[in-house]
XYZ file of C-alpha atoms in Angstrom:
768
model
C 4.937 -4.665 -36.968
C 3.121 -7.075 -34.684
C 0.374 -9.220 -36.100
C -3.022 -8.646 -34.574
C -6.382 -10.167 -35.126
C -7.721 -7.841 -37.747
C -11.417 -7.991 -36.847
C -10.989 -6.605 -33.339
C -8.321 -4.151 -34.451
C -10.438 -2.848 -37.324
C -13.415 -2.372 -35.009
C -11.315 -0.246 -32.644
C -9.935 1.812 -35.547
C -13.479 2.225 -36.893
C -14.665 3.408 -33.476
C -11.807 5.913 -33.301
C -12.340 7.218 -36.821
C -16.098 7.603 -36.372
C -15.616 9.310 -33.019
C -13.156 11.799 -34.545
C -15.511 12.512 -37.447
C -18.375 13.128 -35.036
C -16.226 15.386 -32.850
C -14.962 17.488 -35.775
C -18.359 17.729 -37.445
C -20.034 18.839 -34.228
C -17.220 21.333 -33.579
C -17.643 22.863 -37.051
C -21.374 23.156 -36.423
C -20.758 24.827 -33.064
C -18.491 27.386 -34.766
C -21.108 27.934 -37.463
C -18.911 26.528 -40.243
C -21.037 23.561 -41.220
C -24.380 21.926 -40.627
C -23.699 18.245 -41.377
C -25.514 17.222 -38.219
C -26.878 13.914 -39.630
C -23.271 12.906 -40.378
C -22.230 13.838 -36.839
C -25.063 11.862 -35.279
C -24.457 8.812 -37.437
C -20.755 8.990 -36.606
C -21.475 8.892 -32.878
C -23.790 5.916 -33.382
C -21.231 4.147 -35.586
C -18.492 4.621 -33.001
C -20.748 3.269 -30.263
C -21.701 0.222 -32.342
C -18.052 -0.465 -33.169
C -17.076 -0.349 -29.485
C -20.002 -2.631 -28.637
C -19.016 -5.060 -31.409
C -15.398 -5.116 -30.171
C -16.671 -5.844 -26.662
C -18.853 -8.699 -27.874
C -15.921 -10.078 -29.863
C -13.575 -10.030 -26.867
C -16.193 -11.694 -24.652
C -16.678 -14.360 -27.319
C -12.939 -15.040 -27.387
C -12.933 -15.368 -23.599
C -15.881 -17.764 -23.455
C -14.404 -19.858 -26.286
C -11.002 -20.105 -24.537
C -9.195 -18.529 -27.446
C -5.725 -18.657 -25.909
C -4.194 -17.558 -29.193
C -5.407 -14.084 -28.124
C -2.818 -12.726 -25.704
C -5.345 -10.979 -23.448
C -7.440 -14.137 -23.099
C -4.321 -16.196 -22.337
C -3.085 -13.677 -19.740
C -6.221 -13.507 -17.575
C -8.367 -16.616 -18.089
C -8.072 -20.389 -17.904
C -10.212 -23.450 -18.518
C -10.849 -24.170 -14.831
C -12.626 -20.877 -14.138
C -16.414 -21.031 -13.664
C -18.446 -19.047 -16.172
C -19.150 -16.058 -13.932
C -15.427 -15.619 -13.217
C -14.595 -16.214 -16.860
C -16.816 -13.253 -17.728
C -15.004 -11.035 -15.221
C -11.693 -11.592 -17.000
C -13.042 -9.126 -19.578
C -12.025 -6.290 -17.239
C -9.272 -8.026 -15.252
C -6.450 -6.371 -17.226
C -5.671 -2.890 -18.489
C -6.787 -3.480 -22.070
C -10.134 -5.022 -21.143
C -10.910 -2.409 -18.499
C -10.205 0.370 -21.021
C -12.616 -1.335 -23.425
C -15.267 -1.620 -20.703
C -14.826 2.083 -19.921
C -15.146 2.939 -23.614
C -18.312 0.818 -23.829
C -19.971 2.699 -20.980
C -18.704 5.950 -22.476
C -20.347 5.048 -25.783
C -23.682 4.380 -24.080
C -23.564 7.655 -22.164
C -22.548 9.451 -25.357
C -25.747 8.327 -27.078
C -27.748 9.365 -24.025
C -26.037 12.777 -23.904
C -26.701 13.283 -27.606
C -30.431 12.992 -27.019
C -30.243 14.809 -23.686
C -28.351 17.842 -25.018
C -30.360 17.983 -28.241
C -33.522 19.052 -26.436
C -31.564 21.734 -24.569
C -29.869 23.272 -27.616
C -26.403 22.245 -26.403
C -25.943 19.278 -28.696
C -23.237 20.706 -30.969
C -20.956 21.960 -28.220
C -21.560 19.141 -25.727
C -21.046 16.363 -28.265
C -17.905 18.017 -29.661
C -16.398 18.016 -26.169
C -17.640 14.521 -25.366
C -16.308 13.237 -28.681
C -12.881 14.548 -27.720
C -13.007 12.618 -24.423
C -14.244 9.416 -26.044
C -11.675 9.646 -28.847
C -8.822 9.825 -26.361
C -10.163 6.773 -24.544
C -10.454 4.775 -27.777
C -6.974 5.946 -28.802
C -5.639 4.209 -25.697
C -7.219 1.003 -27.003
C -5.434 1.394 -30.319
C -2.075 1.212 -28.580
C -3.173 -0.996 -25.663
C -5.296 -3.415 -27.632
C -6.802 -6.623 -26.221
C -6.622 -8.259 -29.667
C -2.902 -9.041 -29.987
C -1.824 -12.573 -30.912
C -0.151 -14.354 -28.024
C 2.958 -15.314 -30.008
C 3.499 -11.668 -31.029
C 3.619 -10.521 -27.400
C 5.607 -13.508 -26.123
C 7.915 -14.539 -28.975
C 10.503 -15.728 -26.467
C 8.038 -18.393 -25.249
C 5.972 -19.259 -28.296
C 6.714 -19.710 -31.968
C 4.449 -18.002 -34.481
C 1.141 -19.853 -34.635
C 1.760 -21.857 -31.462
C -1.326 -21.806 -29.244
C -0.966 -22.504 -25.488
C -3.203 -25.328 -24.209
C -4.399 -23.210 -21.263
C -4.223 -19.680 -19.967
C -2.352 -18.213 -17.007
C -5.597 -17.834 -15.073
C -7.139 -15.098 -12.977
C -5.356 -13.617 -9.983
C -6.676 -15.492 -6.896
C -7.373 -12.151 -5.199
C -9.892 -11.430 -7.965
C -11.645 -14.799 -7.909
C -14.737 -13.649 -6.103
C -18.274 -12.628 -7.004
C -17.449 -8.996 -6.140
C -15.165 -8.955 -9.159
C -18.323 -9.226 -11.248
C -19.925 -6.199 -9.553
C -17.360 -3.760 -8.195
C -15.269 -2.824 -11.296
C -18.224 -2.315 -13.700
C -20.019 -0.021 -11.244
C -16.821 1.949 -10.662
C -16.299 2.386 -14.408
C -19.916 3.494 -14.797
C -19.107 6.238 -12.292
C -15.931 7.205 -14.151
C -17.724 7.317 -17.504
C -20.729 9.259 -16.197
C -18.557 12.085 -14.824
C -17.616 12.901 -18.427
C -21.152 14.204 -18.987
C -21.071 17.071 -16.428
C -17.617 17.956 -17.784
C -18.946 18.110 -21.350
C -22.024 20.099 -20.298
C -19.886 22.563 -18.332
C -17.432 23.192 -21.198
C -20.324 23.378 -23.689
C -22.186 25.912 -21.540
C -19.069 28.056 -21.234
C -18.505 27.702 -24.959
C -22.053 28.859 -25.743
C -22.127 31.405 -22.886
C -25.096 29.709 -21.184
C -24.281 30.256 -17.527
C -27.560 30.161 -15.642
C -29.309 26.974 -16.779
C -26.542 24.429 -17.165
C -26.606 23.399 -13.500
C -30.234 22.294 -13.842
C -29.498 19.919 -16.715
C -26.209 18.763 -15.150
C -27.694 18.012 -11.724
C -29.173 14.554 -12.556
C -25.865 13.469 -14.084
C -23.911 14.643 -11.058
C -26.291 12.735 -8.780
C -25.947 9.608 -10.919
C -22.148 9.864 -10.872
C -22.143 10.317 -7.084
C -24.352 7.242 -6.612
C -22.397 4.984 -8.959
C -18.956 6.060 -7.726
C -19.999 5.708 -4.086
C -21.470 2.270 -4.756
C -18.302 1.168 -6.539
C -16.025 2.486 -3.800
C -17.979 0.908 -0.956
C -18.369 -2.422 -2.745
C -14.602 -2.414 -3.076
C -14.361 -1.714 0.645
C -16.691 -4.597 1.468
C -14.737 -6.859 -0.876
C -11.492 -5.969 0.902
C -13.090 -6.570 4.301
C -14.785 -9.883 3.658
C -12.480 -11.566 1.147
C -9.032 -10.063 0.740
C -7.978 -10.302 4.362
C -7.003 -6.689 4.923
C -8.466 -6.745 8.414
C -10.547 -3.681 7.541
C -12.594 -2.049 4.810
C -10.424 0.926 3.912
C -6.630 0.908 3.927
C -5.955 4.367 2.430
C -4.165 2.671 -0.439
C -3.114 5.245 -3.092
C -5.137 3.521 -5.802
C -8.197 3.374 -3.531
C -7.768 7.072 -2.820
C -7.515 7.918 -6.507
C -11.178 6.965 -6.983
C -12.220 8.536 -3.668
C -10.900 12.022 -4.532
C -13.122 12.703 -7.602
C -16.100 11.379 -5.648
C -15.487 13.855 -2.800
C -15.198 16.711 -5.314
C -18.438 15.546 -6.979
C -20.244 15.613 -3.631
C -18.943 19.159 -3.067
C -20.272 20.058 -6.532
C -23.634 18.579 -5.613
C -23.981 20.905 -2.613
C -22.786 24.009 -4.432
C -25.193 23.352 -7.334
C -28.075 23.369 -4.843
C -26.940 26.827 -3.696
C -26.805 28.127 -7.275
C -30.249 26.730 -7.949
C -31.666 28.572 -4.946
C -29.947 31.962 -5.036
C -27.682 32.085 -8.085
C -24.423 31.833 -6.145
C -21.305 29.730 -6.763
C -21.508 30.150 -10.546
C -17.748 30.023 -11.017
C -17.287 27.361 -8.349
C -19.704 24.972 -10.015
C -18.028 25.196 -13.401
C -14.617 24.639 -11.816
C -15.785 21.633 -9.760
C -17.613 19.990 -12.678
C -14.467 20.258 -14.785
C -12.148 19.253 -11.948
C -14.139 16.099 -11.113
C -13.481 14.536 -14.502
C -9.873 15.732 -14.689
C -9.306 13.935 -11.381
C -10.833 10.781 -12.867
C -8.313 10.850 -15.699
C -5.509 11.696 -13.294
C -6.527 8.749 -11.115
C -6.336 6.597 -14.243
C -2.793 7.831 -14.770
C -1.871 6.997 -11.162
C -3.458 3.547 -11.355
C -2.213 2.457 -14.767
C 1.065 4.223 -15.373
C 2.972 2.122 -12.851
C 4.151 5.174 -10.864
C 2.538 3.743 -7.710
C 3.800 0.210 -8.252
C 5.906 0.298 -5.071
C 3.321 2.144 -2.966
C 0.080 0.335 -3.789
C -1.023 -3.284 -3.806
C -3.560 -2.432 -6.572
C -1.432 -0.565 -9.081
C -1.094 -1.934 -12.607
C 2.345 -2.504 -14.038
C 4.027 -0.088 -16.426
C 1.866 -0.034 -19.601
C 4.739 1.071 -21.837
C 6.310 4.406 -22.706
C 3.776 5.417 -25.341
C 0.671 4.726 -23.266
C 2.348 6.377 -20.271
C 2.971 9.472 -22.402
C -0.536 9.347 -23.829
C -2.052 9.392 -20.335
C 0.053 12.441 -19.445
C -1.004 14.178 -22.666
C -4.666 13.415 -21.920
C -4.512 14.912 -18.437
C -2.494 17.906 -19.628
C -4.825 18.637 -22.538
C -7.871 18.598 -20.272
C -6.186 20.982 -17.855
C -5.182 23.358 -20.672
C -8.676 23.325 -22.204
C -10.260 23.983 -18.814
C -7.883 26.833 -17.979
C -8.338 28.457 -21.386
C -12.138 28.256 -21.382
C -12.486 29.449 -17.787
C -10.033 32.276 -18.379
C -11.922 33.559 -21.423
C -15.293 33.393 -19.659
C -14.254 34.252 -16.094
C -15.415 37.893 -16.190
C -18.867 36.769 -17.397
C -19.320 34.295 -14.545
C -20.747 36.598 -11.954
C -23.076 35.403 -9.206
C -26.695 36.310 -9.831
C -27.407 36.616 -6.137
C -25.587 37.163 -2.893
C -25.651 35.368 0.425
C -25.761 37.500 3.535
C -25.903 36.092 7.013
C -24.571 32.979 8.670
C -27.782 31.305 9.804
C -28.912 30.391 6.303
C -29.032 26.994 4.644
C -27.092 28.143 1.579
C -24.283 29.478 3.780
C -23.940 26.123 5.522
C -24.081 24.252 2.211
C -21.249 26.446 0.998
C -19.201 25.576 4.074
C -20.000 21.904 3.499
C -18.463 22.174 0.033
C -15.400 23.934 1.483
C -14.819 21.205 4.083
C -15.196 18.498 1.425
C -12.666 20.228 -0.814
C -10.172 20.467 2.049
C -10.687 16.739 2.623
C -10.104 16.014 -1.069
C -6.949 18.158 -1.041
C -5.573 16.351 1.992
C -6.149 12.912 0.464
C -4.738 14.155 -2.849
C -1.475 15.260 -1.245
C -1.133 12.008 0.684
C -1.893 9.922 -2.397
C 0.709 11.723 -4.496
C 3.364 11.719 -1.795
C 5.139 8.642 -3.265
C 5.606 10.698 -6.458
C 6.688 13.846 -4.625
C 9.133 12.044 -2.345
C 10.575 8.574 -2.008
C 8.397 7.611 0.961
C 4.757 6.664 1.450
C 2.078 8.080 3.724
C 0.964 5.632 6.397
C -2.749 5.093 7.146
C -2.226 6.668 10.585
C -1.623 10.025 8.862
C -5.016 9.904 7.139
C -6.794 8.704 10.273
C -5.446 11.562 12.370
C -5.712 14.343 9.796
C -9.182 13.516 8.466
C -10.789 13.172 11.915
C -11.083 16.962 12.521
C -12.528 17.437 9.034
C -15.031 14.648 9.724
C -16.079 16.398 12.920
C -16.459 19.730 11.126
C -18.388 18.119 8.255
C -20.885 16.432 10.597
C -21.330 19.662 12.591
C -21.960 21.818 9.510
C -24.341 19.163 8.207
C -26.323 19.087 11.451
C -26.570 22.875 11.688
C -27.618 23.247 8.036
C -30.577 20.938 8.613
C -31.975 23.359 11.191
C -31.827 26.388 8.871
C -33.894 27.749 6.017
C -33.050 29.559 2.799
C -33.799 32.862 4.504
C -31.954 33.934 7.640
C -33.632 33.030 10.908
C -32.986 34.319 14.446
C -30.393 32.467 16.480
C -32.937 31.571 19.162
C -35.121 29.832 16.554
C -32.191 27.809 15.243
C -31.160 26.804 18.781
C -34.712 25.761 19.573
C -34.790 23.488 16.522
C -31.462 21.944 17.439
C -32.121 21.481 21.149
C -33.928 18.118 21.124
C -31.626 16.435 18.553
C -28.566 17.735 20.416
C -29.917 16.403 23.724
C -30.503 12.998 22.117
C -26.952 13.104 20.709
C -25.609 13.908 24.172
C -27.370 10.809 25.535
C -25.769 8.662 22.803
C -22.365 10.171 23.639
C -22.810 9.401 27.334
C -23.706 5.826 26.405
C -20.546 5.625 24.296
C -18.535 6.969 27.233
C -20.064 4.300 29.448
C -19.117 1.636 26.857
C -15.474 2.685 26.948
C -15.109 5.485 24.381
C -12.839 7.755 26.388
C -10.600 9.580 23.886
C -11.552 13.155 23.011
C -11.636 12.870 19.200
C -13.885 9.766 19.040
C -16.201 11.252 21.678
C -16.570 14.538 19.797
C -17.056 12.680 16.501
C -19.726 10.535 18.162
C -21.484 13.643 19.480
C -21.602 15.541 16.167
C -22.434 12.408 14.133
C -25.351 11.537 16.411
C -26.389 15.205 16.307
C -26.436 15.105 12.487
C -28.353 11.811 12.553
C -31.135 13.101 14.805
C -31.364 16.379 12.876
C -31.739 14.347 9.663
C -34.477 12.219 11.220
C -36.271 15.353 12.424
C -36.217 16.875 8.940
C -37.157 13.555 7.347
C -40.405 13.312 9.297
C -41.237 16.953 8.697
C -40.779 16.533 4.924
C -42.849 13.366 4.778
C -45.890 15.507 5.528
C -45.060 17.757 2.570
C -43.840 15.477 -0.244
C -42.090 12.117 0.059
C -40.012 12.680 -3.086
C -38.153 15.473 -1.261
C -36.694 13.218 1.433
C -33.565 12.279 -0.532
C -31.332 14.839 1.178
C -32.263 13.989 4.791
C -32.021 10.257 4.080
C -28.564 10.621 2.506
C -27.352 12.780 5.391
C -28.710 10.301 7.937
C -26.781 7.541 6.162
C -23.590 9.594 6.297
C -24.045 10.176 10.031
C -24.554 6.433 10.630
C -21.435 5.732 8.551
C -19.399 8.122 10.730
C -20.653 6.378 13.874
C -19.535 3.059 12.399
C -16.102 4.531 11.686
C -15.796 5.609 15.327
C -16.528 2.109 16.599
C -14.571 0.017 14.103
C -11.755 2.460 13.458
C -10.863 3.542 16.981
C -11.860 0.642 19.204
C -11.189 -2.514 17.237
C -9.004 -5.122 18.964
C -6.615 -7.617 17.398
C -4.694 -10.602 18.727
C -2.513 -13.286 17.158
C -3.317 -16.630 18.723
C -2.299 -20.266 18.253
C -5.239 -22.689 18.355
C -4.230 -26.330 18.953
C -6.738 -28.770 17.520
C -9.618 -29.338 19.937
C -8.315 -27.042 22.675
C -10.694 -24.070 23.278
C -9.098 -20.744 24.180
C -10.465 -17.425 25.451
C -9.702 -14.750 22.873
C -11.064 -11.174 22.911
C -14.133 -12.190 24.904
C -14.951 -15.279 22.811
C -14.119 -18.958 23.174
C -12.361 -20.102 19.995
C -11.909 -23.775 19.216
C -10.119 -25.095 16.128
C -12.075 -28.226 15.211
C -10.392 -29.361 11.991
C -9.695 -28.714 8.312
C -10.888 -30.090 5.001
C -9.522 -29.876 1.500
C -11.587 -28.031 -1.085
C -11.149 -27.884 -4.837
C -7.839 -26.688 -6.294
C -5.866 -27.684 -3.197
C -7.534 -25.089 -1.003
C -7.785 -25.841 2.691
C -10.721 -24.670 4.775
C -10.314 -24.473 8.554
C -13.242 -24.565 10.957
C -13.041 -22.416 14.073
C -15.985 -22.454 16.452
C -16.640 -19.138 18.169
C -18.797 -19.256 21.274
C -20.157 -16.286 23.171
C -22.598 -16.159 26.064
C -25.710 -16.743 23.984
C -24.663 -18.246 20.638
C -22.165 -20.414 18.793
C -20.948 -19.912 15.230
C -18.529 -21.636 12.878
C -15.995 -19.527 11.004
C -14.321 -21.079 7.962
C -11.242 -19.188 6.783
C -9.310 -20.579 3.808
C -5.617 -20.839 2.930
C -3.961 -22.106 -0.237
C -0.779 -21.812 -2.211
C -1.209 -19.920 -5.470
C 0.966 -20.903 -8.389
C -0.190 -17.696 -10.098
C 2.021 -15.538 -7.873
C 3.856 -18.313 -5.973
C 2.605 -17.210 -2.582
C 0.213 -18.262 0.170
C -3.267 -16.742 -0.167
C -5.438 -16.219 2.895
C -9.197 -15.652 2.824
C -10.668 -14.554 6.175
C -14.076 -15.218 7.619
C -16.181 -13.289 10.086
C -19.409 -13.517 12.017
C -21.617 -10.571 12.911
C -23.016 -10.113 16.393
C -25.356 -7.403 17.630
C -22.657 -4.835 18.373
C -19.550 -6.108 16.579
C -17.977 -8.532 14.120
C -15.559 -11.288 15.083
C -13.028 -11.497 12.266
C -10.511 -14.303 11.786
C -7.678 -14.423 9.278
C -5.501 -17.554 9.022
C -1.750 -17.052 9.353
C -0.209 -20.533 9.245
C -0.731 -24.176 10.190
C 1.732 -26.035 12.397
C 1.565 -29.751 11.617
C 1.887 -32.400 14.393
C 5.522 -33.244 15.208
C 7.923 -33.733 18.099
C 9.068 -30.317 19.285
C 10.487 -28.565 22.301
C 8.198 -26.820 24.717
C 8.487 -23.083 24.507
C 6.725 -19.755 24.520
C 5.259 -18.116 21.409
C 6.487 -14.538 20.960
C 4.814 -12.163 18.454
C 7.027 -9.331 17.200
C 5.689 -6.402 15.175
C 8.270 -4.839 12.913
C 10.210 -2.034 14.593
C 8.524 -2.490 17.989
C 10.543 -3.850 20.917
C 9.027 -6.753 22.891
C 10.282 -7.915 26.280
C 11.084 -11.622 26.703
C 12.760 -12.538 29.967
C 15.901 -10.419 30.339
C 15.900 -9.581 26.613
C 14.258 -6.925 24.445
C 13.568 -8.401 21.002
C 12.935 -6.198 17.943
C 12.021 -7.565 14.515
C 13.936 -5.460 11.978
C 13.351 -7.039 8.555
C 13.007 -10.232 6.557
C 16.199 -11.634 5.039
C 16.016 -13.687 1.851
C 19.637 -13.412 0.726
C 22.256 -13.554 3.476
C 21.494 -17.084 4.670
C 22.106 -20.335 2.886
C 19.076 -21.688 1.087
C 17.288 -18.743 -0.473
C 14.529 -20.072 -2.644
C 14.374 -23.861 -2.418
C 13.139 -26.339 -4.922
C 9.445 -26.715 -5.689
C 7.270 -24.694 -3.347
C 9.846 -24.477 -0.536
C 10.965 -20.957 0.363
C 13.621 -20.220 2.989
C 13.048 -17.002 4.924
C 15.085 -15.439 7.684
C 13.979 -12.843 10.224
C 16.589 -10.376 11.457
C 16.045 -9.929 15.213
C 17.815 -7.262 17.272
C 18.488 -8.595 20.806
C 19.230 -6.197 23.679
C 20.238 -7.200 27.200
C 21.417 -4.309 29.296
C 24.123 -2.581 27.255
C 24.720 -5.678 25.148
C 23.262 -5.508 21.628
C 23.438 -8.267 19.032
C 21.577 -9.444 15.951
C 20.391 -13.002 15.339
C 18.812 -14.608 12.284
C 16.439 -17.566 12.738
C 15.677 -19.205 9.376
C 12.763 -21.446 8.437
C 11.765 -23.206 5.256
C 8.091 -22.659 4.422
C 6.038 -24.869 2.160
C 2.591 -23.422 1.337
C 2.557 -21.511 4.609
C 3.747 -24.372 6.831
C 7.206 -24.684 8.413
C 8.871 -27.778 6.952
C 12.261 -27.220 8.614
C 14.004 -24.517 10.579
C 17.378 -23.377 11.863
C 16.955 -21.622 15.202
C 19.030 -18.705 16.476
C 20.759 -19.140 19.846
C 20.828 -16.531 22.590
C 23.708 -16.339 25.062
C 21.956 -18.486 27.688
C 21.191 -21.252 25.196
C 17.588 -20.211 24.499
C 16.516 -21.040 20.945
C 14.499 -18.612 18.808
C 12.686 -20.463 16.040
C 10.720 -18.676 13.263
C 7.226 -20.227 13.157
C 5.149 -17.842 11.068
C 4.678 -14.360 9.663
C 1.922 -11.998 8.621
C 1.585 -8.656 6.846
C -1.435 -6.467 7.711
C -2.455 -4.826 4.434
C -4.341 -2.089 6.270
C -1.446 -0.866 8.402
C 1.351 -2.446 6.311
C 2.869 -3.725 9.569
C 4.800 -7.014 9.344
C 4.648 -9.469 12.240
C 6.749 -12.570 12.883
C 5.933 -15.401 15.274
C 8.873 -16.876 17.170
C 9.021 -19.884 19.444
C 11.432 -19.304 22.321
C 12.636 -22.586 23.845
C 14.736 -22.756 27.006
C 17.791 -25.089 26.954
C 17.035 -28.650 27.993
C 13.302 -28.296 27.497
C 11.314 -31.540 27.388
C 10.354 -32.804 23.946
C 6.603 -33.275 23.565
C 4.291 -34.347 20.759
C 2.450 -31.256 19.561
C -1.001 -31.160 18.055
C -1.879 -29.624 14.734
C -2.123 -25.916 15.481
C -3.835 -23.137 13.512
C -2.321 -19.692 13.970
C -4.836 -16.906 13.316
C -5.227 -13.161 13.595
C -8.435 -12.635 15.565
C -10.073 -9.203 15.507
C -13.133 -7.605 17.022
C -14.716 -4.799 14.967
C -17.231 -2.840 17.092
C -20.266 -1.495 15.235
C -18.794 -2.073 11.786
C -22.287 -3.032 10.601
C -23.114 0.684 10.858
C -20.605 1.322 8.068
C -22.518 -0.907 5.642
C -25.950 0.241 6.875
C -24.985 3.902 6.600
C -23.673 3.386 3.079
C -26.866 1.719 1.880
C -29.048 4.447 3.428
C -26.858 7.193 1.958
C -27.031 5.675 -1.532
C -30.800 5.264 -1.220
C -31.143 8.942 -0.320
C -29.097 10.100 -3.306
C -31.111 7.776 -5.564
C -34.370 9.364 -4.345
C -32.870 12.804 -4.969
C -31.979 11.701 -8.502
C -35.582 10.636 -9.143
C -36.803 13.992 -7.868
C -34.404 15.997 -10.064
C -35.395 14.003 -13.122
C -39.052 14.684 -12.372
C -38.394 18.393 -11.864
C -36.511 18.506 -15.164
C -39.386 16.865 -17.030
C -41.780 19.337 -15.445
C -39.695 22.204 -16.856
C -39.532 20.649 -20.320
C -43.170 19.595 -20.426
C -45.299 22.230 -18.717
C -48.584 21.037 -17.322
C -51.628 21.683 -19.529
C -53.709 24.717 -18.671
C -57.063 24.203 -16.967
C -60.011 23.906 -19.362
C -61.547 27.222 -18.271
C -58.304 29.069 -19.028
C -57.952 27.321 -22.383
C -61.521 28.227 -23.269
C -60.949 31.850 -22.232
C -57.821 32.092 -24.400
C -59.576 30.544 -27.381
C -62.413 33.075 -27.091
C -60.014 36.011 -27.522
C -59.981 37.264 -31.135
C -56.717 36.787 -32.987
């Protein structure tokens, strides 16, 4: 039995025991078999305090550099600044589970008070206690308080403390690491509340009021999840060097799916609030949202997506893997059983007749969102279903029609009312916004948007934007607190317009920039002006980008990471009025005598013509050539190139030795006419997962010249990507305003306004 630090372990066991006591005591009270409610409430508080104490203890170990604690040794080091040292709390599986449990404990205390005033405390807290207990149980078996020598006995003798830790993954050493994961876990934890309220309402047979008390929690979950997802997208765009903000990575998608379902729930709850419809749908979606959160946890942390995702955690062990499956399965079984026993009672209290009604369009909005969630769900799970992965192109093509339909339904719904209106009235309301959208579409056509799908998406997105603006101004005259919906929808429309520009019409080019020699690239003049060494052997390169009216310096960074023994590349970008110029470093060619030749860029699997030859890059080769992995930081890599000339087909293998991204030596491949193919660099686009190699083709007898230091970069232009960030901020602001309004409406229901004095006096004058 492994030794563990008893204080942290005992706190986790205390949290689990108290949570189980609270769950069982509340469940007995809900079944009418006991009324030990003070014990239940104190148990919930005790569990929350124990989780908080364990969190404080782990943070203390991190800040004190307690490398005798295996978790601290695995993710921190002495050279990390304080703000990054703090982020190591949630850098690994154990710490992130503890962070999730901490937020869950806070929301549990809030739900206890929240449900108490609505006479759902017993049932809601019994369900929530079950969820929290499972989460804490994971911490029992995936604890962050193991001694380092117990986990690594092959490296350390008992009691031997390492002088320093392994450090934090360089990809995570950024300020967004301090913001993105906590917000995402707040979203995950908050979705447990609508789940608990839904099961509790079914348990107690309260079908008509639960949506009112669940609505603020659903809004909060939508805001926090959306903020976490988009901060992750911005992090990927500005720091990780993906070349974009969303790569359809399976782990990314696993957090996107429950958010889409939550947004669908948000729209269907509004319909139930207005006319009593979608009673069954709302219970199903509230339950499904949280089940998808737990399922996404299984995908992320079980290791099943290790070969398909750059974000996936490693295998956590057989027991934790099984425990995650049991958690998901138990939630599904509970949901099916409760819904089955109450299904006949869940009848709509009203009916919707007619197409030109707001509630009809909101219903269709929910349907489109659910189809979108289903499509992403299938693509995300495809590596489990089959041996292959789904490429980003599949998502881009298949989600575009749903995006068009979503924007169209959104725009039309904003012109309708809760009661059916004549078609001519609806058309009259839509005429001016549609005309304005047509003008925007014509402008896009003039700017070069010529494909059908982007044009149609531009038209309906602009249509939805102008309809939202129209409704926004009309509602400002009524009550400003009601503008949350139009603002959120306007933000979504702006986001879709940004996707059209950056997703369909971005340009990319690999270019070699000799020191001090300006080159025209994608409409800009790029000039590599030099490099300087930063801390920790990081090199920063300065590239001046000049356009017609301004000049900016971009400073991408490259360095060799001992953490994962690979070259890390941090891009840089500059924003102009209509686009971003984005530069990612690929490699640096140091000054040396070399043969003149032509640089050839080969994307994997795509034939490229060079003279009489067609060259196709097939794969990297690390084994078949002599050298393999060299000493120190030297790595020998070969590129298998298929060469076609007429009917003649052959394969050649140029090999180069790379040291921290630079070519230190190379063995060229010879073509039949004596031309040399020399491997000079490589790059892998994390968005498209397309590998590219850079070859230098040198004719026989070429003159030897002294080359300059040359920076090889991937330069990209991202049209209107600023609309993506602007739309996101506006959308989140709109949902936040809606949350404030729902909270105010809920307080108004709980605390009715006092009667006027005259009415009070009249009532008091009536004899008893």
